[in-house]
GROMACS .gro file of C-alpha atoms in nm:
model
  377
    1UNK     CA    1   5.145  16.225  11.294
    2UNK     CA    2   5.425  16.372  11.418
    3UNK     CA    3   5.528  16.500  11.733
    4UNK     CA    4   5.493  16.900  11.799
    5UNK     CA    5   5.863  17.054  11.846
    6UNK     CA    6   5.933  17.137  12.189
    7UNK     CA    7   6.136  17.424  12.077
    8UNK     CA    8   5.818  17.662  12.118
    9UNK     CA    9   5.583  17.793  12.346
   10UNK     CA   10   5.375  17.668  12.091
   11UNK     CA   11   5.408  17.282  12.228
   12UNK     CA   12   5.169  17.406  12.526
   13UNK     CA   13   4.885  17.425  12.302
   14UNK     CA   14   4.980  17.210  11.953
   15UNK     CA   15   4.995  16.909  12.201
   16UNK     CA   16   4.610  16.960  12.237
   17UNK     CA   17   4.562  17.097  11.908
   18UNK     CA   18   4.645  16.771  11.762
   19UNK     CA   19   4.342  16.633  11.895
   20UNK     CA   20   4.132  16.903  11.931
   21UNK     CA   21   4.264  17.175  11.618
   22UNK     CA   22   4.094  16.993  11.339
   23UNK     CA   23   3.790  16.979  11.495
   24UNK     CA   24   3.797  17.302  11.641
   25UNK     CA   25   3.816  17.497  11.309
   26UNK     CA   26   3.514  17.317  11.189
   27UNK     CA   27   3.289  17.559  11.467
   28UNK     CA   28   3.276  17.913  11.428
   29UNK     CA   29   2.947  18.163  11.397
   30UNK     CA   30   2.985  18.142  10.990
   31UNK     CA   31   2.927  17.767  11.034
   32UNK     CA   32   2.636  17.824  11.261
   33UNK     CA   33   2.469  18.117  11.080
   34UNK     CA   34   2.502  17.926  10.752
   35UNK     CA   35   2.348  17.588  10.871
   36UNK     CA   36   2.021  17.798  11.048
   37UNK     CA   37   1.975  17.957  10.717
   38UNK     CA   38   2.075  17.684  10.444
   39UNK     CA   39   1.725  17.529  10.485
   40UNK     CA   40   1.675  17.362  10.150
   41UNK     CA   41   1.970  17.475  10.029
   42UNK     CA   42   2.202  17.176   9.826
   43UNK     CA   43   2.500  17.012  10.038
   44UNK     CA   44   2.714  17.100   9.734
   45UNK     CA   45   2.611  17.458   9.795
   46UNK     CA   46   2.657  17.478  10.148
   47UNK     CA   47   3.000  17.316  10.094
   48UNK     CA   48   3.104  17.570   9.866
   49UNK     CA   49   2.967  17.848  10.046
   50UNK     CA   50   3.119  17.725  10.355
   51UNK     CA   51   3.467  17.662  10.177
   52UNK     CA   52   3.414  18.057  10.062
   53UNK     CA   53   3.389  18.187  10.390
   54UNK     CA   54   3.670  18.002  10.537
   55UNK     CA   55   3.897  18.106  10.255
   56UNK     CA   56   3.786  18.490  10.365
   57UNK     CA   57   3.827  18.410  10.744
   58UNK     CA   58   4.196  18.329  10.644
   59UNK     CA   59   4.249  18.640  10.430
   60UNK     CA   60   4.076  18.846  10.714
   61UNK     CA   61   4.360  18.689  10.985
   62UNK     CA   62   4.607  18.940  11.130
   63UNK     CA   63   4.932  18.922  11.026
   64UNK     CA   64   5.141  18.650  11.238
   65UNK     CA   65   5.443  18.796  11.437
   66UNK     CA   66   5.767  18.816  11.328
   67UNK     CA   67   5.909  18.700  11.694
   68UNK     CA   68   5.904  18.350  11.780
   69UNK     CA   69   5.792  18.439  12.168
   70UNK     CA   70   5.509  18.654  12.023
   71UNK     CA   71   5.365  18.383  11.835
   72UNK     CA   72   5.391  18.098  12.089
   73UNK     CA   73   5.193  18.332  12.323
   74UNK     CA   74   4.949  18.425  12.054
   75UNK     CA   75   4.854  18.048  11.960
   76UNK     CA   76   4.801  17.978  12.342
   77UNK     CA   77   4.556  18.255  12.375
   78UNK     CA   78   4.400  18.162  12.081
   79UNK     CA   79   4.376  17.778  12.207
   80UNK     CA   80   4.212  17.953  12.572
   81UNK     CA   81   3.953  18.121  12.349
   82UNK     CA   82   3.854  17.851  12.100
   83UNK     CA   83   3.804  17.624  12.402
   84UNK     CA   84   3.510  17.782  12.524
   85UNK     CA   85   3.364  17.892  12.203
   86UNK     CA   86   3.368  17.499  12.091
   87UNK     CA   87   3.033  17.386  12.010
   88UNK     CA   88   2.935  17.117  12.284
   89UNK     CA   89   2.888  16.824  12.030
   90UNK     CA   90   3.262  16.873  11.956
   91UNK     CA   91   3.405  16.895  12.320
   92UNK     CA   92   3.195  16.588  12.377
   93UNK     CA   93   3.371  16.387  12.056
   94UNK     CA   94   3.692  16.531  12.177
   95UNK     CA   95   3.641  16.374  12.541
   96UNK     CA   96   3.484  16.037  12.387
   97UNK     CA   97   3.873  16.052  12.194
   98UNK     CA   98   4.055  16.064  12.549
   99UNK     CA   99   3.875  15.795  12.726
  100UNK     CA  100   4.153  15.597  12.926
  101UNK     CA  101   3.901  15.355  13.068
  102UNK     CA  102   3.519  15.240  12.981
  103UNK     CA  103   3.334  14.939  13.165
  104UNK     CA  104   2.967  14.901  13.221
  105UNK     CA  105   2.982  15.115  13.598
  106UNK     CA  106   3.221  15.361  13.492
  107UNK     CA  107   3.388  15.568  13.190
  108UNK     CA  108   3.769  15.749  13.275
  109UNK     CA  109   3.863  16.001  13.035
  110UNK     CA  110   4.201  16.254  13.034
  111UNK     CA  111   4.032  16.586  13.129
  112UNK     CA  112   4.197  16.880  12.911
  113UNK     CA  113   4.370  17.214  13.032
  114UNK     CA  114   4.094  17.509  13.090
  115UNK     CA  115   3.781  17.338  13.102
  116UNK     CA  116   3.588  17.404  13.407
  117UNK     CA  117   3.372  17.072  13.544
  118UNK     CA  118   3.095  17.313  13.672
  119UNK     CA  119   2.936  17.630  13.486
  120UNK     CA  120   2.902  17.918  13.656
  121UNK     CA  121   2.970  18.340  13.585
  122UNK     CA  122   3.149  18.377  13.268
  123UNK     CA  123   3.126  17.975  13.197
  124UNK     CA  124   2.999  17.926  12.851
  125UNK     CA  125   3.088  17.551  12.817
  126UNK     CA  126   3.179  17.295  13.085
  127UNK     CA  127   3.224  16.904  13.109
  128UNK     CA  128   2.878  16.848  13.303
  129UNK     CA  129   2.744  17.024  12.980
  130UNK     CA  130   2.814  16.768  12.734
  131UNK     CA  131   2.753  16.448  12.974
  132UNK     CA  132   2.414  16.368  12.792
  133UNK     CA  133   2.590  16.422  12.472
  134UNK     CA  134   2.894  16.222  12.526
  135UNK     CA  135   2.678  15.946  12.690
  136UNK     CA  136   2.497  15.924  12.296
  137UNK     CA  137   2.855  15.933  12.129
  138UNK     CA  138   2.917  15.610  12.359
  139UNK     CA  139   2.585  15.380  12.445
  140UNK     CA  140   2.357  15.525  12.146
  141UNK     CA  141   2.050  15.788  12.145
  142UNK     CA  142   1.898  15.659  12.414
  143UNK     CA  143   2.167  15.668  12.676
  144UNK     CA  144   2.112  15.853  12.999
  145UNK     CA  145   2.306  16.095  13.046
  146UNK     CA  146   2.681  16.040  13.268
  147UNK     CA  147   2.730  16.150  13.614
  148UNK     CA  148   3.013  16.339  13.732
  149UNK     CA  149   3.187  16.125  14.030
  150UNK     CA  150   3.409  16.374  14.144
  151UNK     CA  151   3.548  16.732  14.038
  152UNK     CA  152   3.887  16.895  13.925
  153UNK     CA  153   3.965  17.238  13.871
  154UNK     CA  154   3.956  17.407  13.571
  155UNK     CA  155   4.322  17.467  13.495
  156UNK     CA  156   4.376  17.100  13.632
  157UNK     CA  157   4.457  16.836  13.381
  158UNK     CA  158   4.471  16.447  13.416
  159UNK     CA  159   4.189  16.162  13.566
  160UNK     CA  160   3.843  16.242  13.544
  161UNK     CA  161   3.607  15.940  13.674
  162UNK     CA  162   3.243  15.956  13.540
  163UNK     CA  163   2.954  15.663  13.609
  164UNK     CA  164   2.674  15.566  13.411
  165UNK     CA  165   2.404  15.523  13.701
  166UNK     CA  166   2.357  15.791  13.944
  167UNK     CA  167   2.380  15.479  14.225
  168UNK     CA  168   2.729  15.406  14.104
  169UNK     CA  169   2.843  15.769  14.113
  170UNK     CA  170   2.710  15.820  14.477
  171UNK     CA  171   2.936  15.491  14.599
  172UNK     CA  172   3.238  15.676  14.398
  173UNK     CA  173   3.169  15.960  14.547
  174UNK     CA  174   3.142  15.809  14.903
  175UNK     CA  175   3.499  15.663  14.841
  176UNK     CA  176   3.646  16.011  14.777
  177UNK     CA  177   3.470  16.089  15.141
  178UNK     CA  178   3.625  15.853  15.313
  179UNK     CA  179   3.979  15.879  15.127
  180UNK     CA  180   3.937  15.545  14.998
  181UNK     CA  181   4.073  15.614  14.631
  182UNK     CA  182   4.441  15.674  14.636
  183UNK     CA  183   4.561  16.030  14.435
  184UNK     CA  184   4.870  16.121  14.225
  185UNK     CA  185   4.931  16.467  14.113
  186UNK     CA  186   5.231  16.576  13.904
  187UNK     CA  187   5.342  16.927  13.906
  188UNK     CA  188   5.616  17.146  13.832
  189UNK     CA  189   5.711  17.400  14.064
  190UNK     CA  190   5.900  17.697  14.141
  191UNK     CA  191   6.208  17.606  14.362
  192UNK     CA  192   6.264  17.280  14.496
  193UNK     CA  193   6.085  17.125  14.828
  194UNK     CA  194   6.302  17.120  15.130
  195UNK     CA  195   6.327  16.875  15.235
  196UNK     CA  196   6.264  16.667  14.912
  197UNK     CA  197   6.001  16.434  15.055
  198UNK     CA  198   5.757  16.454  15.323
  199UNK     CA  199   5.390  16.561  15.452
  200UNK     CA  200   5.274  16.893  15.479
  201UNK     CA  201   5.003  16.897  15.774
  202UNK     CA  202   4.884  17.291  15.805
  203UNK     CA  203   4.494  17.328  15.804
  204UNK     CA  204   4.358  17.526  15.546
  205UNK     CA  205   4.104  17.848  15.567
  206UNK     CA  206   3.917  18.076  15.334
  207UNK     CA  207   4.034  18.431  15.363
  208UNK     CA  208   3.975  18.805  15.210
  209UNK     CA  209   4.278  18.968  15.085
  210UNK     CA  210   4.258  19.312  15.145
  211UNK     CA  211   4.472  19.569  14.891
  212UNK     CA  212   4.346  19.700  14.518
  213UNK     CA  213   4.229  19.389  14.425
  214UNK     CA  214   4.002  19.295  14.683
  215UNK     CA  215   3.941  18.887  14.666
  216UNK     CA  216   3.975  18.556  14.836
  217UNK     CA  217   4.272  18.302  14.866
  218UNK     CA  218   4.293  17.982  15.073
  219UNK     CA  219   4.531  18.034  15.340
  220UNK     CA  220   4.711  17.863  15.585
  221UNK     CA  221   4.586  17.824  15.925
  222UNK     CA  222   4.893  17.646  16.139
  223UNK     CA  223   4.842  17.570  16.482
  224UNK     CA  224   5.167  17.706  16.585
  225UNK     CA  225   5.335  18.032  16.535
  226UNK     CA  226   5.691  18.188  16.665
  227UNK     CA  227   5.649  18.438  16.996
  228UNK     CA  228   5.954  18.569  17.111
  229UNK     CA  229   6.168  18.320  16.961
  230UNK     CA  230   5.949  18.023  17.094
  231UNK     CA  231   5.693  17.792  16.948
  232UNK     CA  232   5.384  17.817  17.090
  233UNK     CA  233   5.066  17.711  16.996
  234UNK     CA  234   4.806  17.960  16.811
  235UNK     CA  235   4.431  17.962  16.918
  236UNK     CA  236   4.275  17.752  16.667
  237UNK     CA  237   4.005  17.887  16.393
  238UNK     CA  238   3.688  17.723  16.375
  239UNK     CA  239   3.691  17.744  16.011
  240UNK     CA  240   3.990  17.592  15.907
  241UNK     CA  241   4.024  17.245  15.757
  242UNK     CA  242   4.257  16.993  15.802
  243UNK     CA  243   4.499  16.952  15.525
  244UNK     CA  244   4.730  16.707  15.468
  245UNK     CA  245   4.963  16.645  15.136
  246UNK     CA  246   5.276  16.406  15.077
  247UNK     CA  247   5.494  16.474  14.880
  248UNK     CA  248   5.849  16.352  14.728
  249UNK     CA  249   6.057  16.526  14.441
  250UNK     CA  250   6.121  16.288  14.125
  251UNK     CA  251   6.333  16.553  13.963
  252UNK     CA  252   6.505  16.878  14.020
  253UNK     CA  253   6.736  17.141  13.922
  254UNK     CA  254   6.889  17.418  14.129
  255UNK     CA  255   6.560  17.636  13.990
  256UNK     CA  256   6.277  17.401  13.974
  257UNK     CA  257   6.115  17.069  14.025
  258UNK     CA  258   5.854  16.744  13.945
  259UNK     CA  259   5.716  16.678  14.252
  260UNK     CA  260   5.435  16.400  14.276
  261UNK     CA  261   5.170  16.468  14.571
  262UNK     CA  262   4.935  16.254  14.720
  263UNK     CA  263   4.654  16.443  14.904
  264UNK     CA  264   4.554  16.273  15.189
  265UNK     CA  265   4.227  16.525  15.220
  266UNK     CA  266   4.008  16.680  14.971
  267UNK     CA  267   4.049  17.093  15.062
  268UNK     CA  268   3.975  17.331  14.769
  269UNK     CA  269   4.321  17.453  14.623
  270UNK     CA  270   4.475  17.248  14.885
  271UNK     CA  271   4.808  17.147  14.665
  272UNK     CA  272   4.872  17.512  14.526
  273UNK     CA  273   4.860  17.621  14.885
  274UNK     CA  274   5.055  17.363  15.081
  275UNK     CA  275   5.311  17.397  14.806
  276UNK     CA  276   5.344  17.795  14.776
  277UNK     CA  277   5.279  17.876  15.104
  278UNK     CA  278   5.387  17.576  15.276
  279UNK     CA  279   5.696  17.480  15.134
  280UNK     CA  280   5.751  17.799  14.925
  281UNK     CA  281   5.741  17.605  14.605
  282UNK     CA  282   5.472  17.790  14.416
  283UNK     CA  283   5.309  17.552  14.105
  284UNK     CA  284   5.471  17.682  13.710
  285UNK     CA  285   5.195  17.890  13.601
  286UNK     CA  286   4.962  17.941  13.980
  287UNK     CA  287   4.922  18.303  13.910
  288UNK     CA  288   4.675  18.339  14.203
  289UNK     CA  289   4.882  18.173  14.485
  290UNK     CA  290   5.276  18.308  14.403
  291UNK     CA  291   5.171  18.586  14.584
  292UNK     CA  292   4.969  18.637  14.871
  293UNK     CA  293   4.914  18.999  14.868
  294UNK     CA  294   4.775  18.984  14.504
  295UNK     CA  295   4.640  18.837  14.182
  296UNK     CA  296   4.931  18.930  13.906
  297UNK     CA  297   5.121  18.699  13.661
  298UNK     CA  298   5.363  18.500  13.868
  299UNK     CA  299   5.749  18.674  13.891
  300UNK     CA  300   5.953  18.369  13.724
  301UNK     CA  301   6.391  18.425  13.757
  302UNK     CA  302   6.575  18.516  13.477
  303UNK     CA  303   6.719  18.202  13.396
  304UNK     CA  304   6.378  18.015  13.402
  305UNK     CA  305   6.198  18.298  13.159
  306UNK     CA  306   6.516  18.200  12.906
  307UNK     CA  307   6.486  17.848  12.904
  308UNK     CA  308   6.078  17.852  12.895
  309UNK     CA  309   6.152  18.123  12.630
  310UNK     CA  310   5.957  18.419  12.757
  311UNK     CA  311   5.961  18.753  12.886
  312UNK     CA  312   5.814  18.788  13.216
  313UNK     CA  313   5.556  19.060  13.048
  314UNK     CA  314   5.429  18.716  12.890
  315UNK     CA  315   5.430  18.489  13.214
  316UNK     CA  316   5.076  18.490  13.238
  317UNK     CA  317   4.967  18.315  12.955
  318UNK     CA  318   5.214  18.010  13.123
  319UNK     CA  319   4.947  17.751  13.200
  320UNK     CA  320   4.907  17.563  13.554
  321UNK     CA  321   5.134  17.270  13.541
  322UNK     CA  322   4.919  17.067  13.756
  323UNK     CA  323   4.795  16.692  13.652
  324UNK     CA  324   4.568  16.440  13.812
  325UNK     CA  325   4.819  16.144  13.712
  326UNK     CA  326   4.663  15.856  13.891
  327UNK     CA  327   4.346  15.739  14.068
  328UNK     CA  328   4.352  15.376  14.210
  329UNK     CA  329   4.013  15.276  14.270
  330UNK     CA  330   3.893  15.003  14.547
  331UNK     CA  331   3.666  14.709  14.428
  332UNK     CA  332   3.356  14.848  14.345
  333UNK     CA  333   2.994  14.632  14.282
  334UNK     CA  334   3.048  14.371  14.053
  335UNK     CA  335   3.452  14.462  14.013
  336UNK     CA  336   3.607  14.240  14.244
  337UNK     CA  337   4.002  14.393  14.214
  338UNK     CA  338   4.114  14.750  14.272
  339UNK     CA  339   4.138  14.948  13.951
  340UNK     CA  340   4.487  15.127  13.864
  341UNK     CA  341   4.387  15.478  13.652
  342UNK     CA  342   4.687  15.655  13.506
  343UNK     CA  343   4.681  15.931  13.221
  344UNK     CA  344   5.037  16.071  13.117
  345UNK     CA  345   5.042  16.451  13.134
  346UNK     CA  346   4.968  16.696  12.839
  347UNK     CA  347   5.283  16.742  12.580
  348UNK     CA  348   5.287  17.132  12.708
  349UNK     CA  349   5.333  16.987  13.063
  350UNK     CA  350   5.627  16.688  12.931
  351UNK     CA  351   5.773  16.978  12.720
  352UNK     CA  352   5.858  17.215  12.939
  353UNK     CA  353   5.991  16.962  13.204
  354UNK     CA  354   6.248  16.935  12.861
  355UNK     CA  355   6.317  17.292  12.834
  356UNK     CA  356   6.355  17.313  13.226
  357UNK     CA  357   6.609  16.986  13.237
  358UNK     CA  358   6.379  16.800  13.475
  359UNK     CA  359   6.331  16.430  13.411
  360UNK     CA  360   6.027  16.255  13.384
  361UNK     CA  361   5.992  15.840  13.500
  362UNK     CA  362   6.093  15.660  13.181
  363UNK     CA  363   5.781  15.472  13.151
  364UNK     CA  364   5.581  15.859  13.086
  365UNK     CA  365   5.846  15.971  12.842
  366UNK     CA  366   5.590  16.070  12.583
  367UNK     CA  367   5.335  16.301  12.663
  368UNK     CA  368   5.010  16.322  12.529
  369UNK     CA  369   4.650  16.414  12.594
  370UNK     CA  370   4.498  16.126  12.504
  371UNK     CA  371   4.746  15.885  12.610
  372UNK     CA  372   4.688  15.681  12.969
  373UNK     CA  373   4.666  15.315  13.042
  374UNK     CA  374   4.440  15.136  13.310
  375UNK     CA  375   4.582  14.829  13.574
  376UNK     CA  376   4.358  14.608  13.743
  377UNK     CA  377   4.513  14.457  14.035
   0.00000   0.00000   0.00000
């Protein structure tokens, strides 16, 4: 199949749509509605009645946009809706499709864009949802059900580590404790870290933004602060976490950047913070952290709308261009060598490091959702 264009805003959603589209279609409420009230009715006729409703849903479809920026945007929302209206036995086929790594402890897959890990208010589908189901797809009817190992946000792409026995997930999730599993992130940012490599050590707190919008951000917390044109050192909050983050630039223009982090700790939103508010690189398409004071579309330049092919009145539908690129797991039970996890980053993600100039390491040229490989060392 060929390659989506990366001449459209398009390529942040067909690059998931190849994998996902096809199926995707197949689940709506006609589909549902008709198979509850088929009973005896005749495959033939439930194929033709389904093929009759599908050729009105396509008659009933507003009319597409004449401009090229309005429909890029429009596909992307639709690909935002249709992801949490998918019915769970689909997700779960979809995830079985971007498995990167599958042994007897553990199975790896490529997590998509906008799929939380966890439900919650306003979740209607999430991965810990279709564990039981995906565990089926894999090890037959009467598999038990996968265990999540650790978590990644929702607008978070990349390595996802999953374990058949609860034991096994417990020791995974006791080397994430104890920072024993080495992390990659990729991400695109906003301006370009100065200087281009280096740790960012500024605990991290939980704070209430006051204004309109009421809400809470992470925040720094830094144990210094300027008095008088000195540096002294700021009472420190209980609260606050240690952070730490290193980071180096692979790539940059005057405007933007690939930057790879490693996080040495595990804080919530700790890369989107130490990034924005740290090194005042805000992450391509953080619309809660560009701006401390409140929760709005992030401002982008004038030159960076143009070659992402947007108006700023359409910046928020830019997705976050963060991905988990690579775990590296220590030996683990029976496994007696480290295990290298890489998954290449989503074709929205590699095209718009195109259309921004930025250059990606040769050997993850071609992005793809269910692309990755998997090292042992």
């Amino acid at each position: 199949m060929a390659a989506p264009s990366c001449n459209a805003l398009g390529l942040w959603v067909r690059g998931s749509k190849q994998r996902l589209g096809s199926l995707f279609s197949l689940v709506s409420k006609p589909f549902c509605s008709v198979a509850a009230a088929s009973g005896t009715m005749s495959a033939q006729r439930l194929a033709e009645k389904l093929r009759a409703q599908k050729q009105e849903q396509k008659t009933k479809k507003q009319p597409v946009p004449t401009s090229p920026v309005q429909r890029r945007v429009q596909e992307l929302v639709r690909f935002t809706q249709q992801l949490q209206r998918v019915h769970p036995n689909v997700l779960a086929k979809a995830l079985s499709r971007g498995i990167v790594h599958q042994d007897k402890d553990l199975v790896v897959i490529n997590k998509p864009y906008g799929l939380p890990v966890h439900g919650g208010p306003g979740v209607q589908l999430c991965i810990s949802d279709v564990l039981p189901i995906l565990a089926k797809m894999l090890h037959g009817h009467k598999a038990e059900p996968l265990h999540l190992c650790h978590r990644l946000d929702k607008e978070t792409t990349g390595v996802m580590v999953l374990a058949w026995e609860k034991e096994v997930a417990h020791q995974v999730q006791e080397l994430f404790r104890t920072r024993q599993v080495a992390k990659k992130y990729w991400a695109i940012t906003v301006h370009v870290p100065v200087p281009p490599a280096g740790v960012v050590d500024i605990p991290i707190i939980e704070k209430e933004v006051q204004g309109q919008q009421q809400h809470y951000k992470m925040a720094l917390s830094p144990g210094y602060r300027m008095e008088d044109g000195k540096i002294v050192r700021a009472r420190s909050n209980r609260n606050a976490h240690m952070a730490v983050t290193q980071y180096q630039v692979l790539s940059s223009t005057l405007s933007s950047a690939l930057v790879e982090l490693q996080p040495i700790t595990g804080i919530k939103h700790q890369l989107r913070v130490h990034l924005s508010f740290g090194l005042d690189c805000p992450i391509l398409g953080d619309h809660k952290y560009s701006d401390w004071t409140k929760l709005a579309p992030q401002k982008l330049s004038l030159g960076t709308l143009k070659k992402l092919g947007l108006h700023q009145a359409k910046a928020r539908h830019i997705p976050l261009h963060l991905h988990a690129h690579q775990l590296i797991l220590p030996a683990l039970g029976s496994r007696k060598e480290e295990l290298d996890l890489v998954c290449k980053p989503p074709r929205y993600f590699v095209c718009s490091l195109r259309r921004l100039d930025l250059q990606m390491p040769s050997q993850d040229q071609n992005g793809d959702d269910e692309a990755g490989r998997v090292r042992a060392q």
